[in-house]
Short mmCIF file of C-alpha atoms and ligand atoms in Angstrom, two decimals:
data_model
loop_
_atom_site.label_atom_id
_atom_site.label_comp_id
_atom_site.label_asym_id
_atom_site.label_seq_id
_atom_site.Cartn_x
_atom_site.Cartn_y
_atom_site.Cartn_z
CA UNK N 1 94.71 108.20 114.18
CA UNK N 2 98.24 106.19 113.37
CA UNK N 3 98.59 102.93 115.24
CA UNK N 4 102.64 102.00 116.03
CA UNK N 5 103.26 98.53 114.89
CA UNK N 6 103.88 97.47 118.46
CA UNK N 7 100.71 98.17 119.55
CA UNK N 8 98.92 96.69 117.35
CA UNK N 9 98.86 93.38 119.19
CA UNK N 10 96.56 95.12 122.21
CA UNK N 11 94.10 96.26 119.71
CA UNK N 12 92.30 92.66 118.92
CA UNK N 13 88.82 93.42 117.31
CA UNK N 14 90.00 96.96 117.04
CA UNK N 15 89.67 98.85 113.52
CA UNK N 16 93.08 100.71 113.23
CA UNK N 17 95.47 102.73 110.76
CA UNK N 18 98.86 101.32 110.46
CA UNK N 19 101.37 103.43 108.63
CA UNK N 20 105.28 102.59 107.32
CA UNK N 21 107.32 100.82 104.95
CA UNK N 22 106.22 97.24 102.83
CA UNK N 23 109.32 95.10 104.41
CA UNK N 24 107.94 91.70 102.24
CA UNK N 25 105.24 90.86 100.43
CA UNK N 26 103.92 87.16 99.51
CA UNK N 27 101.28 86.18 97.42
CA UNK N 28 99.48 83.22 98.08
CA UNK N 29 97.14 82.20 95.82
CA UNK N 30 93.91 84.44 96.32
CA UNK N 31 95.92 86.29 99.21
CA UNK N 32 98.31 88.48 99.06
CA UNK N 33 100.23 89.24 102.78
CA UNK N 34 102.32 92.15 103.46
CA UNK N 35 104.82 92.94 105.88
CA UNK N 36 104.20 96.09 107.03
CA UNK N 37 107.30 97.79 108.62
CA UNK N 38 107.54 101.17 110.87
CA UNK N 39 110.58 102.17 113.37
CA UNK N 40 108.72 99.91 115.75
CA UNK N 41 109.27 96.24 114.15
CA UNK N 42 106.29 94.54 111.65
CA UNK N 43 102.91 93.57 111.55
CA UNK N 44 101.42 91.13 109.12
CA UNK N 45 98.71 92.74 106.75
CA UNK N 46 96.63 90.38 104.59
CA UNK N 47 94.58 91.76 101.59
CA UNK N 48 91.75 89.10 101.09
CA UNK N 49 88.98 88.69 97.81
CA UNK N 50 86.28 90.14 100.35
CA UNK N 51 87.44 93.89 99.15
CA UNK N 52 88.38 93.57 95.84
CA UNK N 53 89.34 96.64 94.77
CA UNK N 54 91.74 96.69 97.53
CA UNK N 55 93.47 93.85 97.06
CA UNK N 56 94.03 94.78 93.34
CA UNK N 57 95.43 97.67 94.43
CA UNK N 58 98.08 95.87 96.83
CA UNK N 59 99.23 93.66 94.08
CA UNK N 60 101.05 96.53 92.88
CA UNK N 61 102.65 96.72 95.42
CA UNK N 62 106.57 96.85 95.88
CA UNK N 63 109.20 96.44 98.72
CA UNK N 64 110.08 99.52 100.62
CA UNK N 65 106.83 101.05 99.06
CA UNK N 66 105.04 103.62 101.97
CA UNK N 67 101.34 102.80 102.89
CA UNK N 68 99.09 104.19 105.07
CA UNK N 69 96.43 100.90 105.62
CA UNK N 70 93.26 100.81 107.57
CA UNK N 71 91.67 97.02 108.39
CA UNK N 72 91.04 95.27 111.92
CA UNK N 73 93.37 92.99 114.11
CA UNK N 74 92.52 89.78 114.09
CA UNK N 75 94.03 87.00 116.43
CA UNK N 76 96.22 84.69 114.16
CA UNK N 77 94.65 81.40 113.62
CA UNK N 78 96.20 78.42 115.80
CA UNK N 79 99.63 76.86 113.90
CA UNK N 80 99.71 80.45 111.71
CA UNK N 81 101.47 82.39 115.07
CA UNK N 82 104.64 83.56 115.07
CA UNK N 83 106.09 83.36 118.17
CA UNK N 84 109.69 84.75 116.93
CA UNK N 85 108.21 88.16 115.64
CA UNK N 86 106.37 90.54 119.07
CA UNK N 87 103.13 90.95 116.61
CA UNK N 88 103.63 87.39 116.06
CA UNK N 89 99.58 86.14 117.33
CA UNK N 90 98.02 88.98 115.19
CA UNK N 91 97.46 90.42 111.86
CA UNK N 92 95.66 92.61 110.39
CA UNK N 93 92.97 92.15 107.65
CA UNK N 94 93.11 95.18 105.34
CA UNK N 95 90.30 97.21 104.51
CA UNK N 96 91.84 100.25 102.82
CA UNK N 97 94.81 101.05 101.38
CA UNK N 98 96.34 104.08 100.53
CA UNK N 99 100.31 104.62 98.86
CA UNK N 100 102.12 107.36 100.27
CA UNK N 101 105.11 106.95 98.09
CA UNK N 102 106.21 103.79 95.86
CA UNK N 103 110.07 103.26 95.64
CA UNK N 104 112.92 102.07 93.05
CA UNK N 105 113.82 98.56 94.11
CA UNK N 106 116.77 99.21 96.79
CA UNK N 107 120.43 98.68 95.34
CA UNK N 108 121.00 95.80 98.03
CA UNK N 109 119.09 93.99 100.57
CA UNK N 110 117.48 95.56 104.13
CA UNK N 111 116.94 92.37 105.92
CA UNK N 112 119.62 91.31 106.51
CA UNK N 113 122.39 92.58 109.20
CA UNK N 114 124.45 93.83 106.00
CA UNK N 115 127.89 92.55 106.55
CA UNK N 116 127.74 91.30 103.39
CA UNK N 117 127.29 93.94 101.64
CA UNK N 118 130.31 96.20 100.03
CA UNK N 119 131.03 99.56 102.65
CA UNK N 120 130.81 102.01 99.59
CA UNK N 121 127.34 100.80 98.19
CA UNK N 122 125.92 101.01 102.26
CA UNK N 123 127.63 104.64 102.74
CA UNK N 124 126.27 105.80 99.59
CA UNK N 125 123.01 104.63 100.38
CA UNK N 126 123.04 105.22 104.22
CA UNK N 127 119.63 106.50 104.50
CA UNK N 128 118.26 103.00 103.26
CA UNK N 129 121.43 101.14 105.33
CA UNK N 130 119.90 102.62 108.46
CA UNK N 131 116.61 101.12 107.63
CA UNK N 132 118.22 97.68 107.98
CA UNK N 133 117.16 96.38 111.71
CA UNK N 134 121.06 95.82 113.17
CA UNK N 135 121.78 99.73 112.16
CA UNK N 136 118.44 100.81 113.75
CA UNK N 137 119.66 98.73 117.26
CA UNK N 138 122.96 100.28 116.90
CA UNK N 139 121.33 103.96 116.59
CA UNK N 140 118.73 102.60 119.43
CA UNK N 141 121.72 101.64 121.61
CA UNK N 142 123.87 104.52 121.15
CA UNK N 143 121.01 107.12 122.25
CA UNK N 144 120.61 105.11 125.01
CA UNK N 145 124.28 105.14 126.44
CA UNK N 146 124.00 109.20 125.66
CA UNK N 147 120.82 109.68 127.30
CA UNK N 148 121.67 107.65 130.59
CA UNK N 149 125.13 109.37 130.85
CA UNK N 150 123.64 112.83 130.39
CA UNK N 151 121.00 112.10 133.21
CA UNK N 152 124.10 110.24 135.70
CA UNK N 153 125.94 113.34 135.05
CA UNK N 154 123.08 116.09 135.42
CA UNK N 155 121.84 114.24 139.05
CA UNK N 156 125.61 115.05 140.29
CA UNK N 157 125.08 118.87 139.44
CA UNK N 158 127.42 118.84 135.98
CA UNK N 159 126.29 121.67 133.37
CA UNK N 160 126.25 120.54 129.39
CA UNK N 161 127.82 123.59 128.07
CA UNK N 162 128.34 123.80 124.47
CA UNK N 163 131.60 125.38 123.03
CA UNK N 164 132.60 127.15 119.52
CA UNK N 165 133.02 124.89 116.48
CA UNK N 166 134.46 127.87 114.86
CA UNK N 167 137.93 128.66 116.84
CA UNK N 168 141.27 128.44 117.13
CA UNK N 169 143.87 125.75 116.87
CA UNK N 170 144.11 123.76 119.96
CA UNK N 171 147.25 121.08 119.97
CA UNK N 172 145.83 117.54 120.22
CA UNK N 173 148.83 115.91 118.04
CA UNK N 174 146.66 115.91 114.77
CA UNK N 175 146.41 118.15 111.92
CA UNK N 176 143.64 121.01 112.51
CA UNK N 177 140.78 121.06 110.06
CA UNK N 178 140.26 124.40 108.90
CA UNK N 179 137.83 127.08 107.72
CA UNK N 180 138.97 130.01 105.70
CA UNK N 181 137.59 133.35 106.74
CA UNK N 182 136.05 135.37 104.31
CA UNK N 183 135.69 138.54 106.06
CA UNK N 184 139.53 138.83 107.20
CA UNK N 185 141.31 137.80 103.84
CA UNK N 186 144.48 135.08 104.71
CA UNK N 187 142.71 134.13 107.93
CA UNK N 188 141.45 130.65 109.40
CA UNK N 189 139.26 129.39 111.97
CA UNK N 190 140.20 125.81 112.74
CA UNK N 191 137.70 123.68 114.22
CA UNK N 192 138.33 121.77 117.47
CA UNK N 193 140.34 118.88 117.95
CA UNK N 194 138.55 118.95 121.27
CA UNK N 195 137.03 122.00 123.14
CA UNK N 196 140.07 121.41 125.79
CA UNK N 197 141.20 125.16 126.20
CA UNK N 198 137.14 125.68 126.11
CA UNK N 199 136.62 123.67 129.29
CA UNK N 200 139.33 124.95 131.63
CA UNK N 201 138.46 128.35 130.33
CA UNK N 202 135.11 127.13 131.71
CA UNK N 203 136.95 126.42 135.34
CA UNK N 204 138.38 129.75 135.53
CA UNK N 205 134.52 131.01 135.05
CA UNK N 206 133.85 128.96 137.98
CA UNK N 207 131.64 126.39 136.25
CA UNK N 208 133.36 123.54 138.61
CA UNK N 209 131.82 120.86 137.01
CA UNK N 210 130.84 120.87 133.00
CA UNK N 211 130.22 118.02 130.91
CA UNK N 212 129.36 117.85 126.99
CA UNK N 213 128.45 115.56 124.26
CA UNK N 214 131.07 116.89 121.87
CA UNK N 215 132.04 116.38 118.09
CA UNK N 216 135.95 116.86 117.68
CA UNK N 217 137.72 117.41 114.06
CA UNK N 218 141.28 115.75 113.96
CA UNK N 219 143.08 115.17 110.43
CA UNK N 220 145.07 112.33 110.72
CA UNK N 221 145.96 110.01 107.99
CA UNK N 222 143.68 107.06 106.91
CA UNK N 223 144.25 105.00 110.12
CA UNK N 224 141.61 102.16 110.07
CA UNK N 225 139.16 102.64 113.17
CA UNK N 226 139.66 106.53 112.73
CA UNK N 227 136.92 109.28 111.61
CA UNK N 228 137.89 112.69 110.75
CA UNK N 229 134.91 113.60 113.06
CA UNK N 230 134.09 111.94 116.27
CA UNK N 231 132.55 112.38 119.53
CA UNK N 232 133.26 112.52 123.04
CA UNK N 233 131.93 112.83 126.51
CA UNK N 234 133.92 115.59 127.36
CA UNK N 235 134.85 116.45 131.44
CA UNK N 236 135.74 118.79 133.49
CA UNK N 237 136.14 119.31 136.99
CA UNK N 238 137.73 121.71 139.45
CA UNK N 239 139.09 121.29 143.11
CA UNK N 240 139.70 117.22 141.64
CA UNK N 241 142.27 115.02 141.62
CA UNK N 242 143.12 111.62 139.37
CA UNK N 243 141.45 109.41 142.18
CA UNK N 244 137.98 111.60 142.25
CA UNK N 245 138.01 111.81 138.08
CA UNK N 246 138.63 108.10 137.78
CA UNK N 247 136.33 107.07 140.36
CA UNK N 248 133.24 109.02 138.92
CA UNK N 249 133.88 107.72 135.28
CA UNK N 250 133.94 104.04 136.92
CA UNK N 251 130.64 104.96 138.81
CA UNK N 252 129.32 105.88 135.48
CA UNK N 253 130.17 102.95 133.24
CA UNK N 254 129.48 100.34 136.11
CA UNK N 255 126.07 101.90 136.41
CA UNK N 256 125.85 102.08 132.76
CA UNK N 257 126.16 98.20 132.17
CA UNK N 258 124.19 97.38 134.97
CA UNK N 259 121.11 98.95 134.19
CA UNK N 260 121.48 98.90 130.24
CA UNK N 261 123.66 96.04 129.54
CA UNK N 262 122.57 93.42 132.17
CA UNK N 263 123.51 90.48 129.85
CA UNK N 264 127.04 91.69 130.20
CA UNK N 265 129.69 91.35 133.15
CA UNK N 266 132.73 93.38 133.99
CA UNK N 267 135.72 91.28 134.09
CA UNK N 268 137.52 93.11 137.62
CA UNK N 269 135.79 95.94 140.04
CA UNK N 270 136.87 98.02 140.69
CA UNK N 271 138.19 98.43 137.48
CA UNK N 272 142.30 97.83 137.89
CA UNK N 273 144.86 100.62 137.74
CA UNK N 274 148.14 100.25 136.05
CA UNK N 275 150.76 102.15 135.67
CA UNK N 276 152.22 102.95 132.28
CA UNK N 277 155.15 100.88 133.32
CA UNK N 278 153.39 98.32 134.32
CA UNK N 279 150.83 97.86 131.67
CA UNK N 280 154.44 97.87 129.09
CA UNK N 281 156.41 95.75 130.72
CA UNK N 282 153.74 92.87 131.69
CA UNK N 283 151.59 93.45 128.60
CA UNK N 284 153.86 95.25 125.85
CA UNK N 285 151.07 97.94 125.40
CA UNK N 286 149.85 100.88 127.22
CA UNK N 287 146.13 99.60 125.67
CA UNK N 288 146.00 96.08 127.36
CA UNK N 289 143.01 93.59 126.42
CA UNK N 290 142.63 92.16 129.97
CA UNK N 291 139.70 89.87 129.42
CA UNK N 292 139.72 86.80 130.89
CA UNK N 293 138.23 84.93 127.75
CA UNK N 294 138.62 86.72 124.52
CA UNK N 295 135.63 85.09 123.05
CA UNK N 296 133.32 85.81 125.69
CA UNK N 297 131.38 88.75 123.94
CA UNK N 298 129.74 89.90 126.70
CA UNK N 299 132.74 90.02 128.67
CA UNK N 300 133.81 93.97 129.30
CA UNK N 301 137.44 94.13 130.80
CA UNK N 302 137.58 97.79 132.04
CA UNK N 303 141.12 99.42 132.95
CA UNK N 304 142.90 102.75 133.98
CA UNK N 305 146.65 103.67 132.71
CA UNK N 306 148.03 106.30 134.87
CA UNK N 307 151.55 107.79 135.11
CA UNK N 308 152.04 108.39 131.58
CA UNK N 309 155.84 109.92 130.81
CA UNK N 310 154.84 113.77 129.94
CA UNK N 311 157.02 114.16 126.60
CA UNK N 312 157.94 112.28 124.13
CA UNK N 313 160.68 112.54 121.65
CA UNK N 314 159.13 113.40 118.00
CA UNK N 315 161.77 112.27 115.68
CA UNK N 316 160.59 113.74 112.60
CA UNK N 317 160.35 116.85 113.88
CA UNK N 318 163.03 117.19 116.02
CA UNK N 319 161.41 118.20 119.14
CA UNK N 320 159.57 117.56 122.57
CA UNK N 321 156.10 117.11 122.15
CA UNK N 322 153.28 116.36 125.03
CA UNK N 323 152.79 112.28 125.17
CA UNK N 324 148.48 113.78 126.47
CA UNK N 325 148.16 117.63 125.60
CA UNK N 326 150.78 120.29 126.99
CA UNK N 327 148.06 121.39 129.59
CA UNK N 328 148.66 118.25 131.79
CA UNK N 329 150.39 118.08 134.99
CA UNK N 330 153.99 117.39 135.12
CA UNK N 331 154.76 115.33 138.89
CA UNK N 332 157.60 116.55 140.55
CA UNK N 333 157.48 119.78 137.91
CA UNK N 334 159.64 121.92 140.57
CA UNK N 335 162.88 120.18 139.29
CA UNK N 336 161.33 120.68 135.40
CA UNK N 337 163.91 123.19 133.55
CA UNK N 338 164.58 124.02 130.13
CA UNK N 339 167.84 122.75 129.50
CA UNK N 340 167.51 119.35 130.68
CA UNK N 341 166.45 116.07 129.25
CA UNK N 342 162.48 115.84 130.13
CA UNK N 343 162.50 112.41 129.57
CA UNK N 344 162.22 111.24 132.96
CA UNK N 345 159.05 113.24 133.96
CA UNK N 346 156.05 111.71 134.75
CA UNK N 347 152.27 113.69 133.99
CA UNK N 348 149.54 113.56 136.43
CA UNK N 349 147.83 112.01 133.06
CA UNK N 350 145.35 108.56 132.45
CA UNK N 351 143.49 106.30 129.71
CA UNK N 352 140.87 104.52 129.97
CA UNK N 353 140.51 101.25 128.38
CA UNK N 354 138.53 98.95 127.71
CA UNK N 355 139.05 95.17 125.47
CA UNK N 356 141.98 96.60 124.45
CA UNK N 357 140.71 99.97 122.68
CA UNK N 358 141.84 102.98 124.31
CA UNK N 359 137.97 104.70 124.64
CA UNK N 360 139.41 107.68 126.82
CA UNK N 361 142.33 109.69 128.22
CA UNK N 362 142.39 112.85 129.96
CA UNK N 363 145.01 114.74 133.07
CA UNK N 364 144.85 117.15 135.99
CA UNK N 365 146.26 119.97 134.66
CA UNK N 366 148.37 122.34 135.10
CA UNK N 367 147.43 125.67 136.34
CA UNK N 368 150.59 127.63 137.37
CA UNK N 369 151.19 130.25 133.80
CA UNK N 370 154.95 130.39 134.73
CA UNK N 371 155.49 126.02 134.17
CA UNK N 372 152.90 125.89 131.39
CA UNK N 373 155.21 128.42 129.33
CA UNK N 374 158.05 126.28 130.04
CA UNK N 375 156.20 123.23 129.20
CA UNK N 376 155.43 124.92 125.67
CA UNK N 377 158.81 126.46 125.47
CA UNK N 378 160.23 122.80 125.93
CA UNK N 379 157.80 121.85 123.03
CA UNK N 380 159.81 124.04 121.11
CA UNK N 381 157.93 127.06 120.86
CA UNK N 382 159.20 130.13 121.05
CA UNK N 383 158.65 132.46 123.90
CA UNK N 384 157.00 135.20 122.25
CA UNK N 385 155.01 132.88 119.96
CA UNK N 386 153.90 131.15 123.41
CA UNK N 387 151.81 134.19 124.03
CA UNK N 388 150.56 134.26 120.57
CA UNK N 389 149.18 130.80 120.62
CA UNK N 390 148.09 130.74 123.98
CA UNK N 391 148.02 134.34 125.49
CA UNK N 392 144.05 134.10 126.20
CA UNK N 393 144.49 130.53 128.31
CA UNK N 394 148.23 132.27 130.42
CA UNK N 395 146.13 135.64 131.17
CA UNK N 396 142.73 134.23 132.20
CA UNK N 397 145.29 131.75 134.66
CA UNK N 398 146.43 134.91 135.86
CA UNK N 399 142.88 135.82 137.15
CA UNK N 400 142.34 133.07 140.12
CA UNK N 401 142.20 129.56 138.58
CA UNK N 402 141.13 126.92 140.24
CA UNK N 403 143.22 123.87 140.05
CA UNK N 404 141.10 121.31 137.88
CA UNK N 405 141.31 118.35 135.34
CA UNK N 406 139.32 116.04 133.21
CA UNK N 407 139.07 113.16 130.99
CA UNK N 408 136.68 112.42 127.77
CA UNK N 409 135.42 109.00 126.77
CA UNK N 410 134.99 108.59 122.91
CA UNK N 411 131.22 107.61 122.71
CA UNK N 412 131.95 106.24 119.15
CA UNK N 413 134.45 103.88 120.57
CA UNK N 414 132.25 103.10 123.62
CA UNK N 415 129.11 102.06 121.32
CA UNK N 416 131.12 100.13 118.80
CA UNK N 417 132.44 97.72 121.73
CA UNK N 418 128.88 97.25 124.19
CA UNK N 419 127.35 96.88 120.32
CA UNK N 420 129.21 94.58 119.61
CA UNK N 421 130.59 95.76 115.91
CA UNK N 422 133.79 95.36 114.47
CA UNK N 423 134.08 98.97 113.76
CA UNK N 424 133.10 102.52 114.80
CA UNK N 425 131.36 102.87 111.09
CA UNK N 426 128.29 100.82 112.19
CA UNK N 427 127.34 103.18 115.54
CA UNK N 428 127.78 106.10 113.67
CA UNK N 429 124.40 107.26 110.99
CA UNK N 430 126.29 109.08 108.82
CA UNK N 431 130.32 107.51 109.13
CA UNK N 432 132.78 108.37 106.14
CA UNK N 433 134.87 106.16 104.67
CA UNK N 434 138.37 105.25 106.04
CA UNK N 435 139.71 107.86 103.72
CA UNK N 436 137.82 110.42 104.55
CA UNK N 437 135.01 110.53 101.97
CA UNK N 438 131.28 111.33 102.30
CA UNK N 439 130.58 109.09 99.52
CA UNK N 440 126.16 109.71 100.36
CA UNK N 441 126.86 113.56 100.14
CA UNK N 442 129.87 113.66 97.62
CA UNK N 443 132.06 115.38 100.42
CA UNK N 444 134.66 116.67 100.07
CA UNK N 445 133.80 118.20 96.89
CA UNK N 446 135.15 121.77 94.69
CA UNK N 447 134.03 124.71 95.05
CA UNK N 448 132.81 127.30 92.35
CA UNK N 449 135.44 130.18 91.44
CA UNK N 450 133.12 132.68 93.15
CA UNK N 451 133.38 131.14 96.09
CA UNK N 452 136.61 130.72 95.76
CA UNK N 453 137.04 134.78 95.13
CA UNK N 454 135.08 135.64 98.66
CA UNK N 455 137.31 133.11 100.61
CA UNK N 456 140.53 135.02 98.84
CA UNK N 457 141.69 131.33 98.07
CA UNK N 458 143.23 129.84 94.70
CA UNK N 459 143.47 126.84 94.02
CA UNK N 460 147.20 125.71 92.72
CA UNK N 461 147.63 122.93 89.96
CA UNK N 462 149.34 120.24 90.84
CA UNK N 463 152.13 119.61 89.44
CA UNK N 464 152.37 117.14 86.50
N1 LIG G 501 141.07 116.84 125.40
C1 LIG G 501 141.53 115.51 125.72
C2 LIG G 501 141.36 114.60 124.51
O1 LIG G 501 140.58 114.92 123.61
C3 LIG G 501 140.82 114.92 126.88
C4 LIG G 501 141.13 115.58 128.16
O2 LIG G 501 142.32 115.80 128.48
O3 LIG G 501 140.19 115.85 128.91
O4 LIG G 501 141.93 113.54 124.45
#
């Protein structure tokens, strides 16, 4: 039977079977000592003259070799312990050795915490990246956050419901990914900027209170801290308002640091509440970094924007557009109409933030068909296209909604900040580059003309 590494040290006297990765390997003389690395952390094997055989064998071996070795734990001899390494009082004296797999020397090093090493080599080789100890915390860490916000949000009655990858275009203010249909020639699925239109379809089913650990698509332009895909906790509630939605994400993310992150403290509790306004004119951004001491890394300065403006101005293209999504809650929407100047309305709409990152935003929305048509009318659609785009979301309002709204914290974001990291690449296992390359998977890549031909697609030349 496999021994873990961290067990190993309870097993003094013990024969066992230790299986995983050679992290080092020093000869000394007669000896020659391994590090002997699984998920769990190391344990030093030494390969002494007493089997011979076997310790001719392990001079062949390599770093990042796999071995499956059988030998005893032995207490480490006074002045040999290692008091910085958990297995540090014990090795293990090898008795049989067996190699799973031997390995090409790695194209950089693994122990270190790899900041020094160029992006593209340690996306290209992720899957030996992640075997670097930092990358394995991060991965640690961010299951962690997941698992204890699924179980918060499970003990107050929420349902993780999952929602279509495959769907329609749902406005976000990015570009929609798409996915051409090869069944219905010319047509596209587009894949979700966020299952928004999923969830409140969700509170018209009567689900009241739904929660999910989501991946959204959104293709924006190469902006830094960005990833084509990312994930959020995504929210929903119904019979809420702002206060109740705000409250129960604090409750989670106090809770959250408390029991996971004890080594860090929360700048203000409850967590402060600005208004848009407020947060512009006394701090020139509507993402404020309200930490008392900047270089304080355990400090966490939590916040809430609320009263967002509802529209904003696009200049480019000469319209309206939703400052949140178009589903929020306009205050004081009686007086909205289409002819006037929207500028002055306010949404029912909030951010979370947190050191200066915005990690979340979400609204109460708006339930009442006849102002959310006006809302997209002021975007600039037209009326009959209103029912094109959104038909499904108007008719199932017209069947008894319940009034509701949300919010979703980016977990990428989240991780990246209690981690520690200077960017959402290093809490992510499989990140793509800044520009939007898969650089371990060559992705995006061409497709063969057959394909091509089922998809109905051609590609056109560019022009020289
Ligand atoms: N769908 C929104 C977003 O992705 C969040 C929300 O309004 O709940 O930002």
């Amino acid at each position: 039977m496999r021994t873990l590494t961290k067990d190993a040290p309870n097993k003094i006297g013990e024969q066992i079977t230790l299986m995983g990765w050679v992290h080092a390997r020093r000869d000394h003389g007669k000896l020659i000592f391994i590090d002997l690395r699984d998920r769990w952390g190391i344990v030093q094997v030494v390969f002494n003259p007493k089997n011979k055989e076997v310790l001719l064998e392990a001079s062949r071996l390599r770093p990042e070799w796999v071995v499956k070795i059988e030998g005893v734990v032995k207490e480490r001899p006074e002045g040999m312990q290692n008091p910085e390494l958990p297995t540090g009082k014990i090795e293990m004296e090898a008795m049989k050795l067996e190699i799973l797999a031997e390995a090409k020397t790695p194209p950089f090093t693994l122990d270190t915490d790899g900041h020094e090493i160029g992006e593209e080599n340690r996306l290209k080789y992720r899957y030996l990246d992640l075997r670097r100890e930092r990358l394995k915390r991060n991965l640690i860490l961010r299951d962690e956050i997941i698992s204890f916000i699924r179980s918060c949000l499970h003990e107050k009655d929420f349902i993780e419901i999952e929602t279509p990858i495959l769907t329609k275009s749902t406005p976000e203010g990015a570009r929609d990914y798409v996915v051409p249909s090869r069944l219905y020639p010319g047509k596209f699925y587009a894949l979700p900027q966020s299952p928004q239109q999923y969830k409140q379809l969700l509170m018209v089913a009567g689900v009241e209170r739904y929660f999910q650990i989501v991946r959204c698509f959104r293709d924006e332009d190469t902006r830094g801290d960005r990833q084509p895909e990312f994930t959020q906790l995504d929210i929903e509630m119904s019979f809420t308002n702002q206060e109740e939605i705000l409250n129960l994400i604090e409750e989670i993310f106090t809770e959250l640091i408390k029991k996971k992150f004890p080594e860090k403290h929360i700048t203000q509790s409850p967590f402060p509440r600005l208004s848009y306004a407020e947060a512009m004119e006394k701090h020139g951004s509507d993402k404020p970094d309200l930490r008392k001491n900047k270089d304080d890394k355990n400090e966490l300065a939590f916040a809430f924007i609320i009263d967002f403006p509802m529209f904003e101005w696009k200049k480019d293209e000469k319209r309206w557009d939703a400052v949140h999504h178009p589903f929020t809650k306009i205050q004081n929407s009686e007086s909205l109409n289409l002819d006037g100047d929207p500028t002055g309305f306010l949404a029912e709409q909030y951010d979370f933030v947190l050191n200066g990152y915005e990690v979340g935003g979400g609204s109460i929305r708006e339930h009442d068909p006849t102002i959310l048509e006006k809302v997209f009318e002021i975007m600039g659609n037209k009326k009959e296209d209103v029912r094109e785009k959104f038909g499904h979301l108007l008719t199932a309002f017209e069947y008894g909604v319940p009034p509701h709204g949300g919010i979703a914290p980016g977990i990428d974001r989240l991780a990246m900040i209690l981690a520690g990291e200077p960017n959402i690449r290093e809490v992510i296992a499989f990140p793509k580059t800044g520009d939007g390359r898969d650089l371990m998977m060559d992705a995006p890549s061409e497709l063969e003309k057959k394909q091509l031909d089922e998809l109905h697609l051609e590609i056109k030349k560019k022009k020289k």
